[in-house]
Amino acid sequence: MTYCVGILVQAGLVLLADTRTNAGVDNVSIYKKLHPLAQTDGHLIFVCTAGSLSVTQSMLSMLEEGMPCLDDSGVTRTVATQPTMFRVAQLVGEALTTAKRAIGITLEGTRINASASVLVGGRIADGPLMLFQIYAEGNFIECAPDAPFLQIGELKYGKPILDRTLTFESGLDEAVKVALISFDSTMRSNLSVGRPIDLVAIPTDASRDVVRIRLSEDDPYFNQLSASWGRMMNESRMAIPDPPFMTKTSD
């Protein structure tokens, strides 16, 4: 199982992905799920992947080699040559469906799931930061200010904190903090999601540095965040009055 979250606020874009692909008492493996698609002077684009590893690996290879041209030019289509983020989302969706279709044929008659989904975010030239969620069928949705985040994978445990605390006006530091709390909540409830966590934060202000980091199993900040969040939730719970209907009253 996987958990990935993308957040698009006024201050910038945040993408996070866990690295766990298998979990059990004695069987834990990791695989990178946050990948750069293009890092040129004009293109800064990343993708998070969830679902079938064979499908997402095939998709990434297709995008790296280039998708077939649609005219007689013979020039392959790559992420780095797309003029807009919308066109990037279309190209990634095409690669995803092509990979799913090809691998799905080989898995016919088996119980192996060939489904996958991805988050694609970044900017082209001086254009705005944008974030898309692309489904296995190739269709996609765009992240909007009224709901400034998108999730794929094991999303249900981490969604409440995003719903309650995140707004389009949230600062970039705050967005990163909320995303990490969302991961902590997910990891508490599902063993199949775990560290290391890969993170990229792209400020809206292009003059600021892009942050790329991997939070390891013993990362001190994440450990502090997890402990503080647990303590503060307990303190808040105890501060809330008990239900009045649970108090017995005499006639």
GROMACS .gro file of C-alpha atoms in nm:
model
  251
    1MET     CA    1   0.000   0.000   0.000
    2THR     CA    2   0.104   0.359  -0.056
    3TYR     CA    3   0.016   0.706   0.064
    4CYS     CA    4   0.089   1.016  -0.141
    5VAL     CA    5  -0.040   1.368  -0.094
    6GLY     CA    6  -0.007   1.683  -0.300
    7ILE     CA    7  -0.089   2.027  -0.160
    8LEU     CA    8  -0.124   2.342  -0.368
    9VAL     CA    9  -0.153   2.663  -0.167
   10GLN     CA   10  -0.096   3.026  -0.251
   11ALA     CA   11   0.259   3.001  -0.121
   12GLY     CA   12   0.362   2.696  -0.323
   13LEU     CA   13   0.335   2.326  -0.399
   14VAL     CA   14   0.415   2.032  -0.170
   15LEU     CA   15   0.439   1.667  -0.278
   16LEU     CA   16   0.502   1.377  -0.039
   17ALA     CA   17   0.517   1.001  -0.088
   18ASP     CA   18   0.602   0.712   0.138
   19THR     CA   19   0.840   0.441   0.016
   20ARG     CA   20   0.691   0.122   0.159
   21THR     CA   21   0.584  -0.141  -0.094
   22ASN     CA   22   0.544  -0.447   0.126
   23ALA     CA   23   0.489  -0.484   0.497
   24GLY     CA   24   0.470  -0.771   0.739
   25VAL     CA   25   0.630  -0.903   1.052
   26ASP     CA   26   0.953  -0.990   0.875
   27ASN     CA   27   0.905  -0.853   0.521
   28VAL     CA   28   0.936  -0.480   0.465
   29SER     CA   29   1.065  -0.338   0.136
   30ILE     CA   30   1.090   0.015   0.004
   31TYR     CA   31   1.073   0.174  -0.339
   32LYS     CA   32   1.089   0.538  -0.446
   33LYS     CA   33   0.749   0.677  -0.547
   34LEU     CA   34   0.828   1.049  -0.587
   35HIS     CA   35   1.009   1.109  -0.915
   36PRO     CA   36   1.124   1.413  -1.114
   37LEU     CA   37   0.974   1.413  -1.464
   38ALA     CA   38   1.153   1.724  -1.587
   39GLN     CA   39   1.412   1.954  -1.431
   40THR     CA   40   1.519   2.208  -1.691
   41ASP     CA   41   1.532   2.587  -1.700
   42GLY     CA   42   1.174   2.592  -1.824
   43HIS     CA   43   1.022   2.280  -1.668
   44LEU     CA   44   1.010   2.172  -1.303
   45ILE     CA   45   0.771   1.878  -1.275
   46PHE     CA   46   0.738   1.588  -1.031
   47VAL     CA   47   0.516   1.282  -1.008
   48CYS     CA   48   0.398   1.065  -0.716
   49THR     CA   49   0.285   0.711  -0.796
   50ALA     CA   50   0.052   0.464  -0.626
   51GLY     CA   51  -0.073   0.120  -0.725
   52SER     CA   52   0.090  -0.145  -0.941
   53LEU     CA   53   0.467  -0.098  -0.945
   54SER     CA   54   0.496  -0.270  -1.282
   55VAL     CA   55   0.248  -0.025  -1.433
   56THR     CA   56   0.403   0.288  -1.281
   57GLN     CA   57   0.757   0.177  -1.368
   58SER     CA   58   0.649   0.114  -1.726
   59MET     CA   59   0.476   0.453  -1.737
   60LEU     CA   60   0.789   0.631  -1.613
   61SER     CA   61   1.004   0.453  -1.872
   62MET     CA   62   0.765   0.553  -2.151
   63LEU     CA   63   0.774   0.916  -2.041
   64GLU     CA   64   1.154   0.912  -2.021
   65GLU     CA   65   1.194   0.760  -2.367
   66GLY     CA   66   0.913   0.972  -2.515
   67MET     CA   67   0.566   0.888  -2.635
   68PRO     CA   68   0.510   0.826  -3.009
   69CYS     CA   69   0.453   1.135  -3.221
   70LEU     CA   70   0.103   1.214  -3.344
   71ASP     CA   71   0.210   1.354  -3.683
   72ASP     CA   72   0.468   1.286  -3.955
   73SER     CA   73   0.750   1.471  -3.780
   74GLY     CA   74   0.889   1.159  -3.615
   75VAL     CA   75   0.963   1.356  -3.299
   76THR     CA   76   0.866   1.178  -2.977
   77ARG     CA   77   0.666   1.364  -2.715
   78THR     CA   78   0.834   1.415  -2.378
   79VAL     CA   79   0.734   1.597  -2.062
   80ALA     CA   80   1.014   1.850  -2.114
   81THR     CA   81   0.871   1.958  -2.451
   82GLN     CA   82   0.510   2.013  -2.342
   83PRO     CA   83   0.398   2.379  -2.354
   84THR     CA   84   0.159   2.370  -2.056
   85MET     CA   85   0.094   2.169  -1.741
   86PHE     CA   86  -0.240   2.065  -1.889
   87ARG     CA   87  -0.055   1.903  -2.179
   88VAL     CA   88   0.178   1.735  -1.931
   89ALA     CA   89  -0.121   1.585  -1.749
   90GLN     CA   90  -0.259   1.461  -2.082
   91LEU     CA   91   0.074   1.299  -2.174
   92VAL     CA   92   0.112   1.131  -1.835
   93GLY     CA   93  -0.245   1.005  -1.856
   94GLU     CA   94  -0.176   0.860  -2.199
   95ALA     CA   95   0.139   0.684  -2.075
   96LEU     CA   96  -0.046   0.549  -1.771
   97THR     CA   97  -0.330   0.398  -1.973
   98THR     CA   98  -0.088   0.254  -2.231
   99ALA     CA   99   0.115   0.085  -1.958
  100LYS     CA  100  -0.195  -0.040  -1.777
  101ARG     CA  101  -0.340  -0.184  -2.098
  102ALA     CA  102  -0.019  -0.365  -2.196
  103ILE     CA  103   0.047  -0.512  -1.853
  104GLY     CA  104  -0.320  -0.592  -1.798
  105ILE     CA  105  -0.316  -0.822  -2.101
  106THR     CA  106  -0.036  -1.030  -1.950
  107LEU     CA  107  -0.222  -1.052  -1.618
  108GLU     CA  108  -0.552  -1.173  -1.762
  109GLY     CA  109  -0.682  -1.470  -1.566
  110THR     CA  110  -0.481  -1.378  -1.257
  111ARG     CA  111  -0.588  -1.198  -0.940
  112ILE     CA  112  -0.311  -0.937  -0.970
  113ASN     CA  113  -0.435  -0.579  -0.985
  114ALA     CA  114  -0.284  -0.369  -1.264
  115SER     CA  115  -0.442  -0.042  -1.154
  116ALA     CA  116  -0.243   0.268  -1.066
  117SER     CA  117  -0.288   0.641  -1.014
  118VAL     CA  118  -0.052   0.936  -0.998
  119LEU     CA  119  -0.015   1.295  -0.884
  120VAL     CA  120   0.162   1.536  -1.119
  121GLY     CA  121   0.267   1.881  -1.008
  122GLY     CA  122   0.501   2.160  -1.102
  123ARG     CA  123   0.538   2.460  -1.329
  124ILE     CA  124   0.645   2.546  -1.681
  125ALA     CA  125   0.846   2.863  -1.743
  126ASP     CA  126   0.675   3.158  -1.572
  127GLY     CA  127   0.340   2.980  -1.554
  128PRO     CA  128   0.161   2.906  -1.228
  129LEU     CA  129   0.223   2.601  -1.013
  130MET     CA  130  -0.039   2.336  -1.090
  131LEU     CA  131  -0.134   1.996  -0.946
  132PHE     CA  132  -0.329   1.712  -1.108
  133GLN     CA  133  -0.454   1.370  -1.003
  134ILE     CA  134  -0.451   1.121  -1.290
  135TYR     CA  135  -0.659   0.806  -1.274
  136ALA     CA  136  -0.584   0.463  -1.421
  137GLU     CA  137  -0.816   0.536  -1.715
  138GLY     CA  138  -0.610   0.842  -1.810
  139ASN     CA  139  -0.865   1.105  -1.708
  140PHE     CA  140  -0.760   1.362  -1.451
  141ILE     CA  141  -0.872   1.641  -1.221
  142GLU     CA  142  -0.698   1.963  -1.125
  143CYS     CA  143  -0.642   2.079  -0.768
  144ALA     CA  144  -0.846   2.391  -0.689
  145PRO     CA  145  -0.822   2.657  -0.414
  146ASP     CA  146  -1.143   2.547  -0.241
  147ALA     CA  147  -0.990   2.201  -0.181
  148PRO     CA  148  -0.614   2.262  -0.196
  149PHE     CA  149  -0.495   1.901  -0.176
  150LEU     CA  150  -0.513   1.571  -0.360
  151GLN     CA  151  -0.441   1.220  -0.226
  152ILE     CA  152  -0.378   0.877  -0.372
  153GLY     CA  153  -0.329   0.539  -0.208
  154GLU     CA  154  -0.425   0.483   0.156
  155LEU     CA  155  -0.589   0.820   0.195
  156LYS     CA  156  -0.869   0.781   0.451
  157TYR     CA  157  -0.664   0.808   0.771
  158GLY     CA  158  -0.481   1.125   0.671
  159LYS     CA  159  -0.771   1.313   0.515
  160PRO     CA  160  -0.941   1.454   0.829
  161ILE     CA  161  -0.641   1.663   0.932
  162LEU     CA  162  -0.614   1.805   0.579
  163ASP     CA  163  -0.986   1.887   0.573
  164ARG     CA  164  -0.981   2.057   0.912
  165THR     CA  165  -0.663   2.263   0.899
  166LEU     CA  166  -0.556   2.334   0.543
  167THR     CA  167  -0.666   2.635   0.337
  168PHE     CA  168  -0.540   2.793   0.018
  169GLU     CA  169  -0.401   3.078   0.230
  170SER     CA  170  -0.187   2.842   0.444
  171GLY     CA  171   0.185   2.914   0.432
  172LEU     CA  172   0.423   2.670   0.266
  173ASP     CA  173   0.583   2.572   0.599
  174GLU     CA  174   0.237   2.513   0.745
  175ALA     CA  175   0.138   2.302   0.445
  176VAL     CA  176   0.445   2.081   0.494
  177LYS     CA  177   0.369   2.044   0.866
  178VAL     CA  178   0.005   1.950   0.804
  179ALA     CA  179   0.109   1.701   0.535
  180LEU     CA  180   0.349   1.532   0.777
  181ILE     CA  181   0.080   1.511   1.047
  182SER     CA  182  -0.143   1.351   0.784
  183PHE     CA  183   0.131   1.094   0.721
  184ASP     CA  184   0.176   1.034   1.093
  185SER     CA  185  -0.197   0.964   1.131
  186THR     CA  186  -0.188   0.723   0.837
  187MET     CA  187   0.117   0.539   0.966
  188ARG     CA  188  -0.045   0.501   1.309
  189SER     CA  189  -0.343   0.321   1.157
  190ASN     CA  190  -0.188   0.128   0.868
  191LEU     CA  191   0.134  -0.070   0.886
  192SER     CA  192   0.166  -0.075   0.508
  193VAL     CA  193   0.253   0.297   0.502
  194GLY     CA  194   0.584   0.398   0.653
  195ARG     CA  195   0.905   0.593   0.637
  196PRO     CA  196   1.126   0.692   0.463
  197ILE     CA  197   0.908   0.974   0.325
  198ASP     CA  198   1.018   1.167   0.018
  199LEU     CA  199   0.921   1.535   0.008
  200VAL     CA  200   0.953   1.819  -0.241
  201ALA     CA  201   0.836   2.175  -0.171
  202ILE     CA  202   0.830   2.430  -0.455
  203PRO     CA  203   0.771   2.793  -0.352
  204THR     CA  204   0.548   3.010  -0.569
  205ASP     CA  205   0.828   3.267  -0.556
  206ALA     CA  206   1.068   3.123  -0.813
  207SER     CA  207   1.360   3.305  -0.651
  208ARG     CA  208   1.333   3.080  -0.343
  209ASP     CA  209   1.504   2.743  -0.333
  210VAL     CA  210   1.316   2.420  -0.395
  211VAL     CA  211   1.333   2.184  -0.096
  212ARG     CA  212   1.390   1.814  -0.165
  213ILE     CA  213   1.442   1.583   0.130
  214ARG     CA  214   1.396   1.224   0.246
  215LEU     CA  215   1.274   1.182   0.603
  216SER     CA  216   1.436   0.866   0.736
  217GLU     CA  217   1.312   0.618   0.995
  218ASP     CA  218   1.489   0.812   1.269
  219ASP     CA  219   1.433   1.168   1.144
  220PRO     CA  220   1.435   1.387   1.459
  221TYR     CA  221   1.184   1.645   1.335
  222PHE     CA  222   0.925   1.387   1.234
  223ASN     CA  223   0.970   1.207   1.566
  224GLN     CA  224   0.917   1.537   1.752
  225LEU     CA  225   0.613   1.621   1.540
  226SER     CA  226   0.457   1.280   1.603
  227ALA     CA  227   0.513   1.295   1.978
  228SER     CA  228   0.389   1.655   2.006
  229TRP     CA  229   0.078   1.587   1.799
  230GLY     CA  230  -0.015   1.285   2.011
  231ARG     CA  231   0.036   1.475   2.335
  232MET     CA  232  -0.162   1.778   2.219
  233MET     CA  233  -0.453   1.565   2.100
  234ASN     CA  234  -0.475   1.403   2.442
  235GLU     CA  235  -0.462   1.741   2.614
  236SER     CA  236  -0.739   1.874   2.387
  237ARG     CA  237  -0.950   1.565   2.445
  238MET     CA  238  -0.925   1.603   2.821
  239ALA     CA  239  -1.015   1.975   2.798
  240ILE     CA  240  -1.347   1.902   2.626
  241PRO     CA  241  -1.636   1.866   2.877
  242ASP     CA  242  -1.779   1.520   2.926
  243PRO     CA  243  -2.118   1.451   2.760
  244PRO     CA  244  -2.386   1.594   2.992
  245PHE     CA  245  -2.625   1.309   2.912
  246MET     CA  246  -2.379   1.067   3.070
  247THR     CA  247  -2.421   1.231   3.410
  248LYS     CA  248  -2.698   1.076   3.617
  249THR     CA  249  -2.946   1.315   3.769
  250SER     CA  250  -3.180   1.246   4.055
  251ASP     CA  251  -3.558   1.282   4.013
   0.00000   0.00000   0.00000
